Amino acid sequence: MGQKCTYFVNLAGGLSRAGIFICSMSRRRHLTPKAEYEIYSTFHEMTSGKCAVLITHRLSAVQLADKVAVLADGHVAEYGTHSELYAMGGIYTDMFDKQAEFYREA
């Protein structure tokens, strides 16, 4: 992992000892797919059995969560599991399908 990834893991490790996990994954554009996978895997391992907040626009990472809150216009517009939200056919489904579109065409 690169220097930024190592810093993230070290920071998360420190917070985990305090039982706090808040993670924003908005600045990942320079990560390789492998590095991104390692970060999500480490985050998942570190938060197992604990309360964590993951803030991301990458909906592939959302599947790590037990529950998902979709925010729109300053409020929670949709709430549920990935499967529940996808079945609703609302905002979450639209965003997920847009991100997955190019993967599905392969």
C-alpha positions as YAML, in Angstrom:
chain: A
units: angstrom
residues:
- id: 1
  name: MET
  ca: [0.00, 0.00, 0.00]
- id: 2
  name: GLY
  ca: [1.10, 3.56, -0.59]
- id: 3
  name: GLN
  ca: [1.98, 6.12, 2.04]
- id: 4
  name: LYS
  ca: [-1.56, 7.54, 2.22]
- id: 5
  name: CYS
  ca: [-3.02, 4.03, 2.63]
- id: 6
  name: THR
  ca: [-0.60, 3.24, 5.44]
- id: 7
  name: TYR
  ca: [-1.52, 6.49, 7.17]
- id: 8
  name: PHE
  ca: [-5.22, 5.62, 6.87]
- id: 9
  name: VAL
  ca: [-4.70, 2.18, 8.37]
- id: 10
  name: ASN
  ca: [-2.58, 3.60, 11.22]
- id: 11
  name: LEU
  ca: [-5.19, 6.28, 11.96]
- id: 12
  name: ALA
  ca: [-7.99, 3.72, 11.89]
- id: 13
  name: GLY
  ca: [-5.98, 1.47, 14.19]
- id: 14
  name: GLY
  ca: [-5.68, 4.26, 16.74]
- id: 15
  name: LEU
  ca: [-9.36, 5.04, 16.61]
- id: 16
  name: SER
  ca: [-10.29, 1.37, 16.93]
- id: 17
  name: ARG
  ca: [-8.68, 1.20, 20.35]
- id: 18
  name: ALA
  ca: [-11.13, 3.92, 21.38]
- id: 19
  name: GLY
  ca: [-14.01, 2.00, 19.77]
- id: 20
  name: ILE
  ca: [-14.68, 4.74, 17.20]
- id: 21
  name: PHE
  ca: [-14.81, 4.31, 13.45]
- id: 22
  name: ILE
  ca: [-15.65, 7.15, 11.10]
- id: 23
  name: CYS
  ca: [-14.32, 6.73, 7.60]
- id: 24
  name: SER
  ca: [-14.73, 8.97, 4.58]
- id: 25
  name: MET
  ca: [-13.71, 7.26, 1.35]
- id: 26
  name: SER
  ca: [-14.11, 10.25, -0.95]
- id: 27
  name: ARG
  ca: [-10.41, 10.71, -1.79]
- id: 28
  name: ARG
  ca: [-9.55, 7.40, -3.41]
- id: 29
  name: ARG
  ca: [-9.09, 8.42, -7.03]
- id: 30
  name: HIS
  ca: [-5.35, 7.74, -6.98]
- id: 31
  name: LEU
  ca: [-5.64, 4.24, -5.53]
- id: 32
  name: THR
  ca: [-5.19, 1.12, -7.58]
- id: 33
  name: PRO
  ca: [-8.06, -1.39, -7.45]
- id: 34
  name: LYS
  ca: [-5.83, -3.67, -5.34]
- id: 35
  name: ALA
  ca: [-5.05, -0.91, -2.82]
- id: 36
  name: GLU
  ca: [-8.73, 0.02, -2.62]
- id: 37
  name: TYR
  ca: [-9.61, -3.64, -1.97]
- id: 38
  name: GLU
  ca: [-6.98, -3.82, 0.80]
- id: 39
  name: ILE
  ca: [-8.37, -0.69, 2.47]
- id: 40
  name: TYR
  ca: [-11.95, -1.96, 2.39]
- id: 41
  name: SER
  ca: [-10.84, -5.41, 3.63]
- id: 42
  name: THR
  ca: [-8.88, -3.87, 6.50]
- id: 43
  name: PHE
  ca: [-11.77, -1.56, 7.38]
- id: 44
  name: HIS
  ca: [-14.18, -4.52, 7.39]
- id: 45
  name: GLU
  ca: [-11.88, -6.57, 9.65]
- id: 46
  name: MET
  ca: [-11.29, -3.69, 12.06]
- id: 47
  name: THR
  ca: [-14.97, -2.84, 12.41]
- id: 48
  name: SER
  ca: [-16.28, -6.37, 12.80]
- id: 49
  name: GLY
  ca: [-18.54, -6.43, 15.86]
- id: 50
  name: LYS
  ca: [-18.24, -2.65, 16.33]
- id: 51
  name: CYS
  ca: [-20.20, 0.40, 15.32]
- id: 52
  name: ALA
  ca: [-18.76, 2.19, 12.30]
- id: 53
  name: VAL
  ca: [-19.78, 4.98, 9.96]
- id: 54
  name: LEU
  ca: [-18.55, 4.72, 6.37]
- id: 55
  name: ILE
  ca: [-19.10, 7.79, 4.21]
- id: 56
  name: THR
  ca: [-18.66, 6.99, 0.54]
- id: 57
  name: HIS
  ca: [-20.02, 7.54, -2.92]
- id: 58
  name: ARG
  ca: [-18.67, 4.13, -4.03]
- id: 59
  name: LEU
  ca: [-21.68, 1.92, -3.69]
- id: 60
  name: SER
  ca: [-19.63, -1.25, -4.05]
- id: 61
  name: ALA
  ca: [-18.24, -0.47, -0.58]
- id: 62
  name: VAL
  ca: [-21.75, -0.01, 0.83]
- id: 63
  name: GLN
  ca: [-22.31, -3.75, 0.71]
- id: 64
  name: LEU
  ca: [-19.95, -4.00, 3.72]
- id: 65
  name: ALA
  ca: [-22.58, -2.21, 5.81]
- id: 66
  name: ASP
  ca: [-25.38, -3.79, 7.80]
- id: 67
  name: LYS
  ca: [-27.58, -0.73, 7.14]
- id: 68
  name: VAL
  ca: [-27.34, 2.09, 4.60]
- id: 69
  name: ALA
  ca: [-28.71, 5.62, 4.84]
- id: 70
  name: VAL
  ca: [-29.16, 7.50, 1.56]
- id: 71
  name: LEU
  ca: [-28.99, 11.25, 2.13]
- id: 72
  name: ALA
  ca: [-30.78, 13.67, -0.19]
- id: 73
  name: ASP
  ca: [-31.61, 17.34, 0.31]
- id: 74
  name: GLY
  ca: [-30.31, 17.29, 3.88]
- id: 75
  name: HIS
  ca: [-32.34, 14.36, 5.16]
- id: 76
  name: VAL
  ca: [-32.39, 10.56, 5.13]
- id: 77
  name: ALA
  ca: [-34.34, 9.73, 1.98]
- id: 78
  name: GLU
  ca: [-33.93, 5.93, 2.09]
- id: 79
  name: TYR
  ca: [-32.74, 3.51, 4.78]
- id: 80
  name: GLY
  ca: [-32.18, -0.24, 4.79]
- id: 81
  name: THR
  ca: [-29.83, -3.00, 3.68]
- id: 82
  name: HIS
  ca: [-28.30, -3.05, 0.21]
- id: 83
  name: SER
  ca: [-30.88, -5.64, -0.90]
- id: 84
  name: GLU
  ca: [-33.81, -3.74, 0.59]
- id: 85
  name: LEU
  ca: [-32.76, -0.45, -0.96]
- id: 86
  name: TYR
  ca: [-32.05, -1.99, -4.34]
- id: 87
  name: ALA
  ca: [-35.48, -3.65, -4.37]
- id: 88
  name: MET
  ca: [-37.15, -0.28, -3.68]
- id: 89
  name: GLY
  ca: [-36.14, 1.03, -7.09]
- id: 90
  name: GLY
  ca: [-35.45, 4.53, -5.76]
- id: 91
  name: ILE
  ca: [-32.44, 6.82, -5.42]
- id: 92
  name: TYR
  ca: [-30.09, 4.04, -4.26]
- id: 93
  name: THR
  ca: [-31.04, 1.74, -7.13]
- id: 94
  name: ASP
  ca: [-30.49, 4.51, -9.66]
- id: 95
  name: MET
  ca: [-27.07, 5.40, -8.26]
- id: 96
  name: PHE
  ca: [-26.00, 1.75, -7.94]
- id: 97
  name: ASP
  ca: [-27.05, 0.94, -11.51]
- id: 98
  name: LYS
  ca: [-25.19, 3.96, -12.88]
- id: 99
  name: GLN
  ca: [-21.97, 2.90, -11.16]
- id: 100
  name: ALA
  ca: [-22.37, -0.74, -12.18]
- id: 101
  name: GLU
  ca: [-23.36, -0.02, -15.79]
- id: 102
  name: PHE
  ca: [-19.91, -0.30, -17.29]
- id: 103
  name: TYR
  ca: [-19.05, -3.41, -15.30]
- id: 104
  name: ARG
  ca: [-22.19, -5.17, -16.48]
- id: 105
  name: GLU
  ca: [-21.49, -4.48, -20.16]
- id: 106
  name: ALA
  ca: [-18.16, -6.33, -20.09]
...
